[in-house]
Amino acid sequence: MTVGSVVVLGGRSEIGVEVATRLAAGRPVVLAARRRGDLAAESAAVAAAGATDVHTVEFDADRLTDHARAMSEIAELGPIDTVVLAFGILGDQQRAETDAQHAVNIVHTDYVAQISVLTHLAQLLRAQGSGRIVVFSSVAGVRVRRANYVYGSAKAGLDGFASGLGDALHGTGVSLLLVRPGFVVGRMTEGMTPAPLSSTPDQVADAVVRALGKGRARVWVPGLLRPVFFGMRMLPQAIWRRMPR
């Protein structure tokens, strides 16, 4: 039986590569990112983790018109087991409040581009009759805060879309895991003060792989954030608007 590949869309992502290394043993891995020739370190990491082959594919998330080509190229490499959507930007909230183009750029990458990729992927995996999709939402989208409302609004939209898509895929042989991490200490948040209940890329990847193994549809990282945010939904707006990032 042919073993399906692990695909990371956003092949330089710390979390994406950490997930791939945990799933790589005995499987081919596909790393898709801009400047595919500069993925030597990421390719070496998954190869060292036991990947049978490592392929790189040129992929620019913001070029919607190129998504079909990228997905087709990935499909031509063989059956797919797991696809991790690991691309995204945090952006600059302060700048986005006055720079409309910057605000649109954040939402384009973190929401619009994700919808495009997910729609292509859903068609591809439905036709295959199997596969798993990992989507990274955020606690920032559970209840959007004034402190990062541009990024949070994009994640809120993505969370809703992915939730609906997961339901639409029920019974097709394809599953979707929606991941809701809190603050992740890594390159994207470098220089920022970590929030309470922060995680590292390693910890997020461990939680993702455990959830995949259990066939879960949702996972919060860390798990304690789920009851915390249940309570935060009840906070009066006058208090909520003063909450930090």
PDB file of C-alpha atoms in Angstrom:
ATOM      1  CA  MET A   1       0.000   0.000   0.000  1.00  0.00           C
ATOM      2  CA  THR A   2       1.296   3.450  -0.937  1.00  0.00           C
ATOM      3  CA  VAL A   3       1.943   5.680   2.054  1.00  0.00           C
ATOM      4  CA  GLY A   4       0.530   9.199   1.751  1.00  0.00           C
ATOM      5  CA  SER A   5       2.664  12.285   2.096  1.00  0.00           C
ATOM      6  CA  VAL A   6       2.794  15.001   4.726  1.00  0.00           C
ATOM      7  CA  VAL A   7       2.408  18.420   3.084  1.00  0.00           C
ATOM      8  CA  VAL A   8       3.325  21.707   4.758  1.00  0.00           C
ATOM      9  CA  LEU A   9       1.933  24.799   3.063  1.00  0.00           C
ATOM     10  CA  GLY A  10       4.241  27.448   4.454  1.00  0.00           C
ATOM     11  CA  GLY A  11       7.308  25.241   4.497  1.00  0.00           C
ATOM     12  CA  ARG A  12       9.384  27.617   6.634  1.00  0.00           C
ATOM     13  CA  SER A  13       6.875  27.729   9.475  1.00  0.00           C
ATOM     14  CA  GLU A  14       8.363  26.628  12.787  1.00  0.00           C
ATOM     15  CA  ILE A  15       5.149  24.886  13.800  1.00  0.00           C
ATOM     16  CA  GLY A  16       4.591  23.378  10.365  1.00  0.00           C
ATOM     17  CA  VAL A  17       8.066  21.862  10.226  1.00  0.00           C
ATOM     18  CA  GLU A  18       7.765  20.585  13.806  1.00  0.00           C
ATOM     19  CA  VAL A  19       4.505  18.822  12.903  1.00  0.00           C
ATOM     20  CA  ALA A  20       6.116  17.372   9.771  1.00  0.00           C
ATOM     21  CA  THR A  21       9.104  15.986  11.686  1.00  0.00           C
ATOM     22  CA  ARG A  22       6.730  14.184  14.045  1.00  0.00           C
ATOM     23  CA  LEU A  23       4.825  12.597  11.154  1.00  0.00           C
ATOM     24  CA  ALA A  24       7.698  12.113   8.697  1.00  0.00           C
ATOM     25  CA  ALA A  25       8.980   8.636   9.557  1.00  0.00           C
ATOM     26  CA  GLY A  26       8.372   6.296   6.617  1.00  0.00           C
ATOM     27  CA  ARG A  27       6.544   8.950   4.577  1.00  0.00           C
ATOM     28  CA  PRO A  28       7.358  11.437   1.844  1.00  0.00           C
ATOM     29  CA  VAL A  29       7.208  15.078   2.914  1.00  0.00           C
ATOM     30  CA  VAL A  30       6.336  18.043   0.698  1.00  0.00           C
ATOM     31  CA  LEU A  31       7.423  21.519   1.758  1.00  0.00           C
ATOM     32  CA  ALA A  32       5.646  24.272  -0.181  1.00  0.00           C
ATOM     33  CA  ALA A  33       6.833  27.861   0.143  1.00  0.00           C
ATOM     34  CA  ARG A  34       8.176  30.851  -1.723  1.00  0.00           C
ATOM     35  CA  ARG A  35      11.784  30.467  -2.882  1.00  0.00           C
ATOM     36  CA  ARG A  36      11.661  26.696  -2.780  1.00  0.00           C
ATOM     37  CA  GLY A  37      15.425  26.580  -3.327  1.00  0.00           C
ATOM     38  CA  ASP A  38      15.999  28.092   0.108  1.00  0.00           C
ATOM     39  CA  LEU A  39      14.410  25.253   2.091  1.00  0.00           C
ATOM     40  CA  ALA A  40      17.602  23.303   2.739  1.00  0.00           C
ATOM     41  CA  ALA A  41      17.431  23.508   6.545  1.00  0.00           C
ATOM     42  CA  GLU A  42      13.758  22.524   6.683  1.00  0.00           C
ATOM     43  CA  SER A  43      14.319  19.697   4.189  1.00  0.00           C
ATOM     44  CA  ALA A  44      17.240  18.394   6.245  1.00  0.00           C
ATOM     45  CA  ALA A  45      15.124  18.425   9.412  1.00  0.00           C
ATOM     46  CA  VAL A  46      12.356  16.247   7.976  1.00  0.00           C
ATOM     47  CA  ALA A  47      14.866  13.971   6.258  1.00  0.00           C
ATOM     48  CA  ALA A  48      16.630  13.437   9.580  1.00  0.00           C
ATOM     49  CA  ALA A  49      13.241  12.581  11.105  1.00  0.00           C
ATOM     50  CA  GLY A  50      12.886   9.654   8.703  1.00  0.00           C
ATOM     51  CA  ALA A  51      11.088  11.011   5.634  1.00  0.00           C
ATOM     52  CA  THR A  52      11.463   8.650   2.693  1.00  0.00           C
ATOM     53  CA  ASP A  53      11.619  11.575   0.246  1.00  0.00           C
ATOM     54  CA  VAL A  54      11.536  15.331   0.596  1.00  0.00           C
ATOM     55  CA  HIS A  55      10.022  17.430  -2.180  1.00  0.00           C
ATOM     56  CA  THR A  56       9.804  21.201  -2.439  1.00  0.00           C
ATOM     57  CA  VAL A  57       7.110  23.082  -4.343  1.00  0.00           C
ATOM     58  CA  GLU A  58       6.954  26.772  -5.172  1.00  0.00           C
ATOM     59  CA  PHE A  59       3.971  28.248  -3.339  1.00  0.00           C
ATOM     60  CA  ASP A  60       3.032  31.853  -2.645  1.00  0.00           C
ATOM     61  CA  ALA A  61      -0.068  31.954  -0.447  1.00  0.00           C
ATOM     62  CA  ASP A  62      -0.920  35.503  -1.490  1.00  0.00           C
ATOM     63  CA  ARG A  63      -1.068  34.621  -5.215  1.00  0.00           C
ATOM     64  CA  LEU A  64      -4.564  33.175  -5.334  1.00  0.00           C
ATOM     65  CA  THR A  65      -4.414  32.581  -9.072  1.00  0.00           C
ATOM     66  CA  ASP A  66      -1.482  30.184  -8.571  1.00  0.00           C
ATOM     67  CA  HIS A  67      -3.109  27.994  -5.929  1.00  0.00           C
ATOM     68  CA  ALA A  68      -4.619  25.533  -8.399  1.00  0.00           C
ATOM     69  CA  ARG A  69      -1.211  24.995 -10.039  1.00  0.00           C
ATOM     70  CA  ALA A  70       0.520  24.441  -6.684  1.00  0.00           C
ATOM     71  CA  MET A  71      -2.118  21.967  -5.475  1.00  0.00           C
ATOM     72  CA  SER A  72      -1.952  20.089  -8.789  1.00  0.00           C
ATOM     73  CA  GLU A  73       1.845  19.861  -8.563  1.00  0.00           C
ATOM     74  CA  ILE A  74       1.598  18.505  -5.028  1.00  0.00           C
ATOM     75  CA  ALA A  75      -1.021  15.941  -6.079  1.00  0.00           C
ATOM     76  CA  GLU A  76       1.214  14.720  -8.904  1.00  0.00           C
ATOM     77  CA  LEU A  77       3.813  13.702  -6.310  1.00  0.00           C
ATOM     78  CA  GLY A  78       1.491  10.963  -5.019  1.00  0.00           C
ATOM     79  CA  PRO A  79      -1.271  10.307  -2.476  1.00  0.00           C
ATOM     80  CA  ILE A  80      -1.624  12.789   0.370  1.00  0.00           C
ATOM     81  CA  ASP A  81      -2.120  11.835   4.004  1.00  0.00           C
ATOM     82  CA  THR A  82      -1.929  15.124   5.930  1.00  0.00           C
ATOM     83  CA  VAL A  83      -1.843  18.761   4.827  1.00  0.00           C
ATOM     84  CA  VAL A  84      -0.794  21.430   7.321  1.00  0.00           C
ATOM     85  CA  LEU A  85      -1.759  25.028   6.514  1.00  0.00           C
ATOM     86  CA  ALA A  86       1.107  26.765   8.266  1.00  0.00           C
ATOM     87  CA  PHE A  87       1.309  30.124   6.520  1.00  0.00           C
ATOM     88  CA  GLY A  88       0.155  33.419   8.014  1.00  0.00           C
ATOM     89  CA  ILE A  89       1.269  36.815   9.279  1.00  0.00           C
ATOM     90  CA  LEU A  90       0.715  38.683  12.518  1.00  0.00           C
ATOM     91  CA  GLY A  91       1.027  42.169  11.063  1.00  0.00           C
ATOM     92  CA  ASP A  92       1.270  45.432  12.973  1.00  0.00           C
ATOM     93  CA  GLN A  93      -1.998  46.311  14.697  1.00  0.00           C
ATOM     94  CA  GLN A  94      -1.050  49.948  15.311  1.00  0.00           C
ATOM     95  CA  ARG A  95      -0.122  50.452  11.670  1.00  0.00           C
ATOM     96  CA  ALA A  96      -3.214  48.620  10.464  1.00  0.00           C
ATOM     97  CA  GLU A  97      -5.487  51.052  12.309  1.00  0.00           C
ATOM     98  CA  THR A  98      -4.453  53.866   9.971  1.00  0.00           C
ATOM     99  CA  ASP A  99      -2.974  52.034   6.961  1.00  0.00           C
ATOM    100  CA  ALA A 100      -5.878  50.421   5.161  1.00  0.00           C
ATOM    101  CA  GLN A 101      -3.651  48.489   2.772  1.00  0.00           C
ATOM    102  CA  HIS A 102      -1.738  46.906   5.648  1.00  0.00           C
ATOM    103  CA  ALA A 103      -5.008  45.880   7.283  1.00  0.00           C
ATOM    104  CA  VAL A 104      -6.159  44.318   4.017  1.00  0.00           C
ATOM    105  CA  ASN A 105      -2.819  42.522   3.605  1.00  0.00           C
ATOM    106  CA  ILE A 106      -3.223  40.853   7.012  1.00  0.00           C
ATOM    107  CA  VAL A 107      -6.753  39.717   6.261  1.00  0.00           C
ATOM    108  CA  HIS A 108      -5.779  38.596   2.744  1.00  0.00           C
ATOM    109  CA  THR A 109      -3.039  36.255   3.992  1.00  0.00           C
ATOM    110  CA  ASP A 110      -4.732  35.046   7.175  1.00  0.00           C
ATOM    111  CA  TYR A 111      -8.258  34.610   5.805  1.00  0.00           C
ATOM    112  CA  VAL A 112      -8.769  35.061   2.058  1.00  0.00           C
ATOM    113  CA  ALA A 113      -5.743  33.015   0.982  1.00  0.00           C
ATOM    114  CA  GLN A 114      -6.631  30.288   3.479  1.00  0.00           C
ATOM    115  CA  ILE A 115     -10.153  30.016   2.063  1.00  0.00           C
ATOM    116  CA  SER A 116      -8.788  29.660  -1.447  1.00  0.00           C
ATOM    117  CA  VAL A 117      -6.307  26.952  -0.451  1.00  0.00           C
ATOM    118  CA  LEU A 118      -8.858  25.085   1.659  1.00  0.00           C
ATOM    119  CA  THR A 119     -11.389  25.051  -1.160  1.00  0.00           C
ATOM    120  CA  HIS A 120      -8.821  23.632  -3.603  1.00  0.00           C
ATOM    121  CA  LEU A 121      -7.668  21.101  -1.009  1.00  0.00           C
ATOM    122  CA  ALA A 122     -11.181  19.962  -0.182  1.00  0.00           C
ATOM    123  CA  GLN A 123     -11.853  19.181  -3.837  1.00  0.00           C
ATOM    124  CA  LEU A 124      -8.532  17.378  -4.205  1.00  0.00           C
ATOM    125  CA  LEU A 125      -8.911  15.230  -1.104  1.00  0.00           C
ATOM    126  CA  ARG A 126     -12.594  14.485  -1.729  1.00  0.00           C
ATOM    127  CA  ALA A 127     -11.570  13.071  -5.105  1.00  0.00           C
ATOM    128  CA  GLN A 128      -8.844  11.043  -3.395  1.00  0.00           C
ATOM    129  CA  GLY A 129     -11.360   9.831  -0.813  1.00  0.00           C
ATOM    130  CA  SER A 130      -9.058  10.358   2.152  1.00  0.00           C
ATOM    131  CA  GLY A 131      -6.763  12.826   3.858  1.00  0.00           C
ATOM    132  CA  ARG A 132      -6.428  15.086   6.865  1.00  0.00           C
ATOM    133  CA  ILE A 133      -6.249  18.881   6.925  1.00  0.00           C
ATOM    134  CA  VAL A 134      -4.764  20.880   9.804  1.00  0.00           C
ATOM    135  CA  VAL A 135      -5.903  24.510  10.092  1.00  0.00           C
ATOM    136  CA  PHE A 136      -4.467  26.988  12.581  1.00  0.00           C
ATOM    137  CA  SER A 137      -7.031  29.345  14.021  1.00  0.00           C
ATOM    138  CA  SER A 138      -6.194  31.207  17.249  1.00  0.00           C
ATOM    139  CA  VAL A 139      -7.714  32.167  20.565  1.00  0.00           C
ATOM    140  CA  ALA A 140      -7.458  35.698  19.104  1.00  0.00           C
ATOM    141  CA  GLY A 141     -10.449  34.808  16.929  1.00  0.00           C
ATOM    142  CA  VAL A 142     -12.611  33.288  19.671  1.00  0.00           C
ATOM    143  CA  ARG A 143     -13.528  36.727  20.991  1.00  0.00           C
ATOM    144  CA  VAL A 144     -11.786  39.530  19.141  1.00  0.00           C
ATOM    145  CA  ARG A 145      -9.875  41.978  21.319  1.00  0.00           C
ATOM    146  CA  ARG A 146      -9.359  45.660  20.676  1.00  0.00           C
ATOM    147  CA  ALA A 147      -5.576  45.124  21.089  1.00  0.00           C
ATOM    148  CA  ASN A 148      -5.287  42.966  17.933  1.00  0.00           C
ATOM    149  CA  TYR A 149      -8.655  43.199  16.211  1.00  0.00           C
ATOM    150  CA  VAL A 150      -7.342  43.091  12.628  1.00  0.00           C
ATOM    151  CA  TYR A 151      -5.495  39.794  13.080  1.00  0.00           C
ATOM    152  CA  GLY A 152      -8.221  38.544  15.418  1.00  0.00           C
ATOM    153  CA  SER A 153     -10.983  39.259  12.924  1.00  0.00           C
ATOM    154  CA  ALA A 154      -9.142  37.288  10.232  1.00  0.00           C
ATOM    155  CA  LYS A 155      -8.756  34.338  12.597  1.00  0.00           C
ATOM    156  CA  ALA A 156     -12.421  34.595  13.604  1.00  0.00           C
ATOM    157  CA  GLY A 157     -13.413  34.313   9.961  1.00  0.00           C
ATOM    158  CA  LEU A 158     -11.034  31.431   9.360  1.00  0.00           C
ATOM    159  CA  ASP A 159     -12.306  29.623  12.452  1.00  0.00           C
ATOM    160  CA  GLY A 160     -15.874  29.846  11.182  1.00  0.00           C
ATOM    161  CA  PHE A 161     -14.989  28.778   7.651  1.00  0.00           C
ATOM    162  CA  ALA A 162     -12.897  25.833   8.817  1.00  0.00           C
ATOM    163  CA  SER A 163     -15.624  24.727  11.248  1.00  0.00           C
ATOM    164  CA  GLY A 164     -18.173  24.692   8.439  1.00  0.00           C
ATOM    165  CA  LEU A 165     -15.801  22.972   6.020  1.00  0.00           C
ATOM    166  CA  GLY A 166     -15.075  20.275   8.586  1.00  0.00           C
ATOM    167  CA  ASP A 167     -18.793  19.568   8.803  1.00  0.00           C
ATOM    168  CA  ALA A 168     -19.096  19.581   5.011  1.00  0.00           C
ATOM    169  CA  LEU A 169     -16.311  16.980   4.770  1.00  0.00           C
ATOM    170  CA  HIS A 170     -18.011  14.620   7.239  1.00  0.00           C
ATOM    171  CA  GLY A 171     -18.551  11.242   5.616  1.00  0.00           C
ATOM    172  CA  THR A 172     -16.193  11.887   2.685  1.00  0.00           C
ATOM    173  CA  GLY A 173     -13.147  10.161   4.165  1.00  0.00           C
ATOM    174  CA  VAL A 174     -11.501  13.558   4.654  1.00  0.00           C
ATOM    175  CA  SER A 175     -11.168  15.149   8.100  1.00  0.00           C
ATOM    176  CA  LEU A 176     -10.211  18.604   9.338  1.00  0.00           C
ATOM    177  CA  LEU A 177      -8.457  19.429  12.608  1.00  0.00           C
ATOM    178  CA  LEU A 178      -8.974  23.003  13.799  1.00  0.00           C
ATOM    179  CA  VAL A 179      -6.190  24.160  16.134  1.00  0.00           C
ATOM    180  CA  ARG A 180      -6.720  27.099  18.514  1.00  0.00           C
ATOM    181  CA  PRO A 181      -3.376  28.024  20.068  1.00  0.00           C
ATOM    182  CA  GLY A 182      -2.768  30.922  22.378  1.00  0.00           C
ATOM    183  CA  PHE A 183       0.363  33.054  22.233  1.00  0.00           C
ATOM    184  CA  VAL A 184       3.176  31.060  20.597  1.00  0.00           C
ATOM    185  CA  VAL A 185       6.741  32.051  21.440  1.00  0.00           C
ATOM    186  CA  GLY A 186       8.596  31.949  18.132  1.00  0.00           C
ATOM    187  CA  ARG A 187       9.827  33.963  15.164  1.00  0.00           C
ATOM    188  CA  MET A 188       6.420  35.530  14.508  1.00  0.00           C
ATOM    189  CA  THR A 189       6.202  36.935  18.037  1.00  0.00           C
ATOM    190  CA  GLU A 190       9.890  37.725  18.548  1.00  0.00           C
ATOM    191  CA  GLY A 191      10.353  40.802  20.712  1.00  0.00           C
ATOM    192  CA  MET A 192       6.844  40.624  22.170  1.00  0.00           C
ATOM    193  CA  THR A 193       6.108  39.925  25.835  1.00  0.00           C
ATOM    194  CA  PRO A 194       4.624  36.401  26.062  1.00  0.00           C
ATOM    195  CA  ALA A 195       1.017  36.242  27.234  1.00  0.00           C
ATOM    196  CA  PRO A 196      -0.095  33.929  30.053  1.00  0.00           C
ATOM    197  CA  LEU A 197      -0.487  30.285  29.018  1.00  0.00           C
ATOM    198  CA  SER A 198       1.956  30.703  26.128  1.00  0.00           C
ATOM    199  CA  SER A 199       3.272  27.736  24.147  1.00  0.00           C
ATOM    200  CA  THR A 200       6.300  26.936  21.999  1.00  0.00           C
ATOM    201  CA  PRO A 201       6.196  25.526  18.449  1.00  0.00           C
ATOM    202  CA  ASP A 202       7.257  22.155  19.902  1.00  0.00           C
ATOM    203  CA  GLN A 203       4.322  22.137  22.310  1.00  0.00           C
ATOM    204  CA  VAL A 204       1.845  23.111  19.610  1.00  0.00           C
ATOM    205  CA  ALA A 205       3.172  20.404  17.289  1.00  0.00           C
ATOM    206  CA  ASP A 206       2.917  17.787  20.046  1.00  0.00           C
ATOM    207  CA  ALA A 207      -0.717  18.759  20.661  1.00  0.00           C
ATOM    208  CA  VAL A 208      -1.518  18.636  16.942  1.00  0.00           C
ATOM    209  CA  VAL A 209      -0.048  15.173  16.491  1.00  0.00           C
ATOM    210  CA  ARG A 210      -1.853  13.848  19.582  1.00  0.00           C
ATOM    211  CA  ALA A 211      -5.145  15.277  18.300  1.00  0.00           C
ATOM    212  CA  LEU A 212      -4.611  13.753  14.853  1.00  0.00           C
ATOM    213  CA  GLY A 213      -3.916  10.391  16.454  1.00  0.00           C
ATOM    214  CA  LYS A 214      -7.188  10.580  18.366  1.00  0.00           C
ATOM    215  CA  GLY A 215      -9.214  11.726  15.366  1.00  0.00           C
ATOM    216  CA  ARG A 216     -10.137  14.991  17.085  1.00  0.00           C
ATOM    217  CA  ALA A 217     -11.850  17.849  15.257  1.00  0.00           C
ATOM    218  CA  ARG A 218     -10.701  20.621  17.645  1.00  0.00           C
ATOM    219  CA  VAL A 219      -7.718  21.193  19.894  1.00  0.00           C
ATOM    220  CA  TRP A 220      -6.823  24.147  22.127  1.00  0.00           C
ATOM    221  CA  VAL A 221      -3.164  24.717  22.965  1.00  0.00           C
ATOM    222  CA  PRO A 222      -2.684  24.583  25.880  1.00  0.00           C
ATOM    223  CA  GLY A 223      -5.914  22.813  26.776  1.00  0.00           C
ATOM    224  CA  LEU A 224      -6.533  25.092  29.752  1.00  0.00           C
ATOM    225  CA  LEU A 225      -7.347  27.924  27.331  1.00  0.00           C
ATOM    226  CA  ARG A 226     -10.690  26.332  26.508  1.00  0.00           C
ATOM    227  CA  PRO A 227     -12.309  26.891  29.931  1.00  0.00           C
ATOM    228  CA  VAL A 228     -10.479  30.217  30.307  1.00  0.00           C
ATOM    229  CA  PHE A 229     -12.005  31.583  27.108  1.00  0.00           C
ATOM    230  CA  PHE A 230     -15.397  30.157  27.993  1.00  0.00           C
ATOM    231  CA  GLY A 231     -15.263  32.445  31.013  1.00  0.00           C
ATOM    232  CA  MET A 232     -13.881  35.350  29.014  1.00  0.00           C
ATOM    233  CA  ARG A 233     -16.910  35.283  26.744  1.00  0.00           C
ATOM    234  CA  MET A 234     -18.907  36.432  29.763  1.00  0.00           C
ATOM    235  CA  LEU A 235     -16.791  39.512  30.508  1.00  0.00           C
ATOM    236  CA  PRO A 236     -18.596  42.846  30.012  1.00  0.00           C
ATOM    237  CA  GLN A 237     -17.460  44.723  26.913  1.00  0.00           C
ATOM    238  CA  ALA A 238     -16.180  47.640  29.026  1.00  0.00           C
ATOM    239  CA  ILE A 239     -13.672  45.267  30.616  1.00  0.00           C
ATOM    240  CA  TRP A 240     -12.961  43.241  27.482  1.00  0.00           C
ATOM    241  CA  ARG A 241     -11.891  46.239  25.410  1.00  0.00           C
ATOM    242  CA  ARG A 242      -9.073  46.892  27.878  1.00  0.00           C
ATOM    243  CA  MET A 243      -7.687  43.356  27.623  1.00  0.00           C
ATOM    244  CA  PRO A 244      -4.120  43.145  26.249  1.00  0.00           C
ATOM    245  CA  ARG A 245      -3.081  41.158  23.215  1.00  0.00           C
TER     246      ARG A 245
END
